[in-house]
């Protein structure tokens, strides 16, 4: 059964959720795009699984289609890959009325969206997320970008897609590790906005209600980002666990630890700090840890707090000498805390 969510942002678009839709993306997007030419961007993991299917569907709908395959992995989420994408768009002769297609996980969506935002000062792009993390989080909301050696997502733009097409059947090809990676973001949604969702994740197997899970997470993100597209207010709540999580990813040079694993650890560290400082219901960190462990996600890291704090100094949520933190008060409710950057280590329970 098809589910459609309408998103009202600076540019309105629809999110369509339907099992098997990857075979008919051409007919689904035809009413939403103006141009007749596109480039499908995907990575070396997704190419053998879905590229031919998507290209054939687009061609059958009357589009002129080119494709570009880049190396998979967060370590390739950089300006070099973006430049390659831009070159392919030029070679394909895309005009301002044409569009790009992001076929893949969060890295592909962020890179393709960013390339689309700066090519000819902005063209349309369609998101076809193939991982759980991308389906419930990164494909929605219009954040695009890439990493620098100094940190994660330090270059980017707010550029909403023209449509997002979510096929839950794509999750059947994921490894358990990558599947769990996405569930970390689902747990995040439960902590920041829905105790009911969190409890369901803890008491049931997420796979048994995956379509409902996708819909609920996307709805939560839709509702938040509609009100605060440029992240001046409540949208920052979506970054719960990410300040420390990004520092962990940077420590590992964006290898060996997935985004979801790092964010899960970041959530526990922030919950423990909030409990220690009397801002959070005691036991919250323990419950988050239990939920992470249920889905084979780590809750601790061997990296010391001083190193993690120093790694967060380039975080996008810094404002001058302050940093904005997302602090849980209890499961289902978080708040934004502004803290002097030089007090972060102390707040987390490190050295005075």
XYZ file of C-alpha atoms in Angstrom:
352
model
C 0.000 0.000 0.000
C 1.357 3.400 -0.981
C 1.736 6.111 1.655
C 2.358 9.715 0.636
C 3.492 12.492 2.962
C 3.405 16.067 1.728
C 6.243 18.264 2.949
C 5.866 22.052 3.074
C 9.237 23.764 3.054
C 10.633 26.606 0.949
C 9.788 24.160 -1.839
C 7.022 21.612 -1.285
C 7.558 17.966 -2.210
C 6.124 14.519 -1.569
C 7.620 11.507 0.185
C 6.210 8.289 -1.242
C 6.573 5.005 0.661
C 5.664 1.803 -1.150
C 7.049 -1.707 -1.386
C 8.397 -2.360 -4.865
C 8.281 1.248 -6.071
C 11.903 1.145 -7.225
C 10.657 -0.588 -10.373
C 8.418 2.346 -11.313
C 10.343 5.457 -10.280
C 10.046 6.884 -13.801
C 6.262 7.091 -13.782
C 6.207 8.308 -10.163
C 8.486 11.291 -10.747
C 7.212 12.277 -14.195
C 4.576 14.684 -12.787
C 7.095 16.353 -10.463
C 10.014 17.275 -12.750
C 10.235 19.731 -15.639
C 13.224 18.457 -17.580
C 13.758 15.389 -19.719
C 17.377 14.573 -18.820
C 18.938 13.290 -15.614
C 22.024 11.711 -14.109
C 21.605 8.860 -11.634
C 24.295 8.981 -8.944
C 25.033 5.807 -7.008
C 27.924 4.021 -5.329
C 29.760 0.763 -5.897
C 27.628 -1.061 -3.299
C 24.276 -0.073 -4.765
C 25.180 -0.207 -8.465
C 24.837 -3.992 -8.915
C 21.595 -4.071 -6.933
C 19.407 -1.311 -8.336
C 21.063 0.891 -10.957
C 19.852 -1.013 -14.031
C 16.305 -1.191 -12.645
C 16.135 2.549 -11.999
C 17.752 3.528 -15.295
C 15.369 1.304 -17.259
C 12.361 2.711 -15.398
C 13.432 6.279 -16.154
C 14.083 5.518 -19.816
C 10.704 3.799 -20.134
C 9.095 6.997 -18.815
C 10.763 8.989 -21.586
C 13.796 10.431 -19.804
C 17.306 10.677 -21.232
C 19.467 9.026 -18.576
C 23.166 9.040 -17.722
C 24.709 7.467 -14.635
C 27.737 7.889 -12.413
C 29.149 5.389 -9.909
C 31.488 6.509 -7.123
C 33.367 4.550 -4.470
C 31.209 3.592 -1.496
C 32.077 4.692 2.027
C 32.026 7.750 4.265
C 35.723 8.292 3.510
C 34.687 9.216 -0.049
C 32.158 11.807 1.088
C 34.422 14.684 0.070
C 34.809 17.548 -2.362
C 36.692 15.357 -4.832
C 33.626 13.152 -5.253
C 31.406 16.225 -5.574
C 33.667 17.584 -8.313
C 33.392 14.284 -10.183
C 29.600 14.495 -9.963
C 29.608 18.045 -11.315
C 31.806 16.993 -14.217
C 29.382 14.203 -15.101
C 26.467 16.654 -15.014
C 28.359 18.921 -17.400
C 29.261 16.044 -19.715
C 25.617 14.942 -19.777
C 24.590 18.463 -20.757
C 22.134 18.917 -17.905
C 20.337 22.264 -17.998
C 18.579 24.117 -15.203
C 15.343 22.287 -15.953
C 16.973 18.850 -15.634
C 17.661 16.864 -12.480
C 19.902 14.465 -10.598
C 18.860 11.230 -8.889
C 20.414 10.073 -5.616
C 20.208 6.282 -5.550
C 21.769 4.938 -2.367
C 22.363 5.584 1.311
C 22.973 8.735 3.277
C 26.366 9.457 1.726
C 24.926 9.302 -1.784
C 21.961 11.491 -0.866
C 24.087 14.147 0.830
C 26.626 14.286 -2.002
C 24.088 14.276 -4.831
C 21.927 16.889 -3.137
C 24.932 19.134 -2.598
C 26.148 18.735 -6.171
C 22.621 19.561 -7.370
C 22.494 22.630 -5.129
C 25.596 24.186 -6.706
C 25.398 22.977 -10.326
C 24.157 25.939 -12.402
C 23.361 27.524 -9.004
C 20.812 24.842 -8.290
C 18.909 22.089 -10.105
C 16.324 19.579 -8.896
C 17.175 16.196 -7.447
C 15.182 13.095 -6.570
C 16.026 10.965 -3.546
C 15.762 7.180 -3.731
C 17.196 6.087 -0.358
C 18.174 2.424 -0.157
C 19.354 2.124 3.471
C 17.260 2.378 6.613
C 19.250 5.353 7.870
C 18.657 7.245 4.631
C 14.984 6.268 4.442
C 14.085 7.454 7.935
C 16.492 10.341 8.329
C 18.988 11.781 5.869
C 16.796 11.757 2.749
C 14.228 14.003 4.442
C 14.734 17.651 5.294
C 17.006 19.047 2.597
C 20.371 18.969 4.353
C 23.139 18.223 1.853
C 26.922 18.285 2.020
C 30.243 16.560 2.429
C 33.066 16.135 4.924
C 36.415 17.857 5.338
C 39.454 16.490 7.138
C 38.487 18.867 9.949
C 35.110 17.238 10.527
C 31.829 15.860 9.231
C 29.435 17.791 6.989
C 31.369 21.055 7.269
C 30.539 21.940 3.654
C 26.972 21.901 2.405
C 23.715 23.630 1.619
C 20.048 23.476 2.497
C 18.504 22.178 -0.731
C 15.214 20.287 -0.583
C 14.614 17.387 -2.980
C 11.839 17.429 -5.564
C 10.598 14.060 -4.350
C 11.711 11.212 -2.099
C 10.810 7.656 -3.085
C 11.151 5.059 -0.326
C 10.997 1.348 -1.104
C 11.140 -0.730 2.120
C 11.981 -3.809 0.031
C 15.451 -2.340 -0.525
C 16.202 -3.070 3.125
C 16.187 -6.800 2.374
C 19.628 -6.479 0.754
C 21.270 -4.778 3.745
C 23.761 -6.476 6.035
C 22.739 -6.704 9.685
C 25.368 -4.093 10.558
C 23.998 -1.501 8.127
C 20.415 -2.332 9.093
C 21.260 -1.718 12.751
C 23.063 1.464 11.757
C 19.720 2.903 10.675
C 17.940 1.724 13.800
C 20.189 4.014 15.858
C 18.436 6.961 14.215
C 15.044 5.370 14.929
C 16.014 5.113 18.600
C 16.998 8.790 18.433
C 13.513 9.726 17.220
C 12.013 7.842 20.130
C 14.185 9.658 22.661
C 13.558 13.145 21.282
C 9.862 12.912 20.415
C 8.069 9.613 21.048
C 8.314 7.458 24.154
C 5.743 5.138 22.545
C 8.050 4.524 19.570
C 11.009 3.972 21.892
C 9.120 1.436 23.991
C 7.985 -0.394 20.887
C 11.572 -0.618 19.642
C 12.564 -2.004 23.027
C 9.731 -4.518 23.364
C 9.248 -5.662 19.741
C 11.459 -6.540 16.788
C 11.749 -3.438 14.603
C 11.723 -5.579 11.465
C 8.196 -6.753 12.253
C 6.784 -3.233 11.914
C 9.349 -1.683 9.571
C 6.875 0.111 7.275
C 5.164 1.717 10.267
C 8.581 2.615 11.696
C 9.655 4.342 8.485
C 6.399 6.287 8.300
C 6.543 7.425 11.922
C 10.194 8.525 11.781
C 9.675 10.379 8.505
C 6.573 12.063 9.921
C 8.473 13.245 12.999
C 11.266 14.669 10.872
C 8.787 16.215 8.418
C 6.924 17.967 11.226
C 10.122 19.370 12.759
C 11.813 20.486 9.551
C 8.680 22.119 8.114
C 8.729 24.568 11.026
C 12.502 25.130 11.049
C 14.064 24.368 7.665
C 17.272 26.342 8.273
C 17.877 24.971 11.796
C 17.472 28.139 13.809
C 15.283 26.461 16.433
C 13.815 23.040 17.204
C 15.394 21.308 14.194
C 18.573 21.075 16.239
C 16.794 18.407 18.334
C 17.385 16.033 15.413
C 21.092 16.267 16.218
C 20.757 14.426 19.527
C 23.883 12.301 19.917
C 25.483 13.808 16.820
C 27.931 16.307 18.351
C 29.884 13.551 20.101
C 28.939 11.032 17.413
C 30.591 13.096 14.687
C 33.679 13.447 16.873
C 33.845 9.649 17.151
C 33.539 9.275 13.374
C 36.305 11.816 12.881
C 38.530 9.962 15.366
C 38.230 6.838 13.203
C 38.802 8.865 10.005
C 35.252 8.015 8.924
C 36.112 4.307 8.754
C 35.519 1.264 10.985
C 32.572 2.791 12.877
C 29.268 3.592 11.201
C 27.354 6.831 11.654
C 24.607 5.084 13.588
C 27.038 3.349 15.915
C 28.762 6.647 16.681
C 25.483 8.504 17.218
C 24.253 5.775 19.568
C 27.338 6.181 21.738
C 26.879 9.957 21.574
C 23.312 9.611 22.852
C 24.441 7.584 25.864
C 27.251 10.026 26.688
C 24.829 12.972 26.571
C 22.217 11.139 28.648
C 24.797 10.256 31.305
C 25.980 13.876 31.387
C 22.425 15.174 31.697
C 21.690 12.743 34.534
C 24.923 13.732 36.289
C 23.975 17.408 36.042
C 20.448 16.894 37.331
C 18.768 17.650 34.003
C 17.518 14.201 33.084
C 15.428 11.444 34.599
C 17.747 8.896 36.222
C 17.884 5.658 34.278
C 17.446 7.247 30.845
C 20.989 6.376 29.745
C 20.457 2.798 30.916
C 17.288 2.471 28.848
C 18.978 3.908 25.757
C 21.860 1.488 26.267
C 19.458 -1.451 26.513
C 17.773 -0.460 23.249
C 21.108 -0.051 21.458
C 22.335 -3.429 22.695
C 19.098 -5.083 21.537
C 20.023 -4.136 17.975
C 23.715 -5.002 18.326
C 24.799 -1.371 18.571
C 27.618 -0.278 20.901
C 26.935 2.071 23.797
C 30.515 2.876 24.840
C 33.810 3.770 23.258
C 37.397 3.504 24.409
C 38.051 7.107 23.370
C 38.568 9.427 26.337
C 36.212 12.356 26.857
C 38.939 14.959 26.376
C 39.681 13.666 22.884
C 35.984 13.526 22.020
C 35.476 17.063 23.295
C 38.376 18.412 21.262
C 37.005 16.620 18.201
C 33.702 18.474 18.566
C 35.190 21.977 18.406
C 34.525 22.191 14.662
C 30.919 21.106 15.118
C 28.373 23.063 13.059
C 26.351 23.821 16.192
C 29.032 26.101 17.592
C 28.100 29.762 17.771
C 31.099 31.914 18.653
C 32.418 30.679 21.977
C 29.303 28.614 22.722
C 28.008 25.273 21.532
C 24.419 24.043 21.397
C 23.834 20.615 22.908
C 20.745 18.431 22.688
C 20.078 17.179 26.198
C 17.508 14.486 27.076
C 15.174 15.237 29.972
C 13.467 11.851 29.741
C 12.582 9.377 27.000
C 10.410 11.273 24.520
C 11.547 14.746 25.498
C 14.794 16.626 24.815
C 15.869 20.231 25.158
C 18.560 22.467 23.680
C 21.280 23.629 26.062
C 23.748 26.410 25.239
C 27.119 25.895 26.899
C 30.452 27.716 26.666
C 32.715 25.498 24.575
C 35.409 25.510 27.250
C 32.881 24.036 29.728
C 31.925 21.083 27.540
C 34.487 18.658 28.954
C 33.435 19.450 32.489
C 29.759 19.024 31.609
C 30.419 15.604 30.128
C 32.159 14.499 33.317
C 35.778 14.812 32.202
C 38.557 16.891 33.701
C 37.699 20.092 35.558
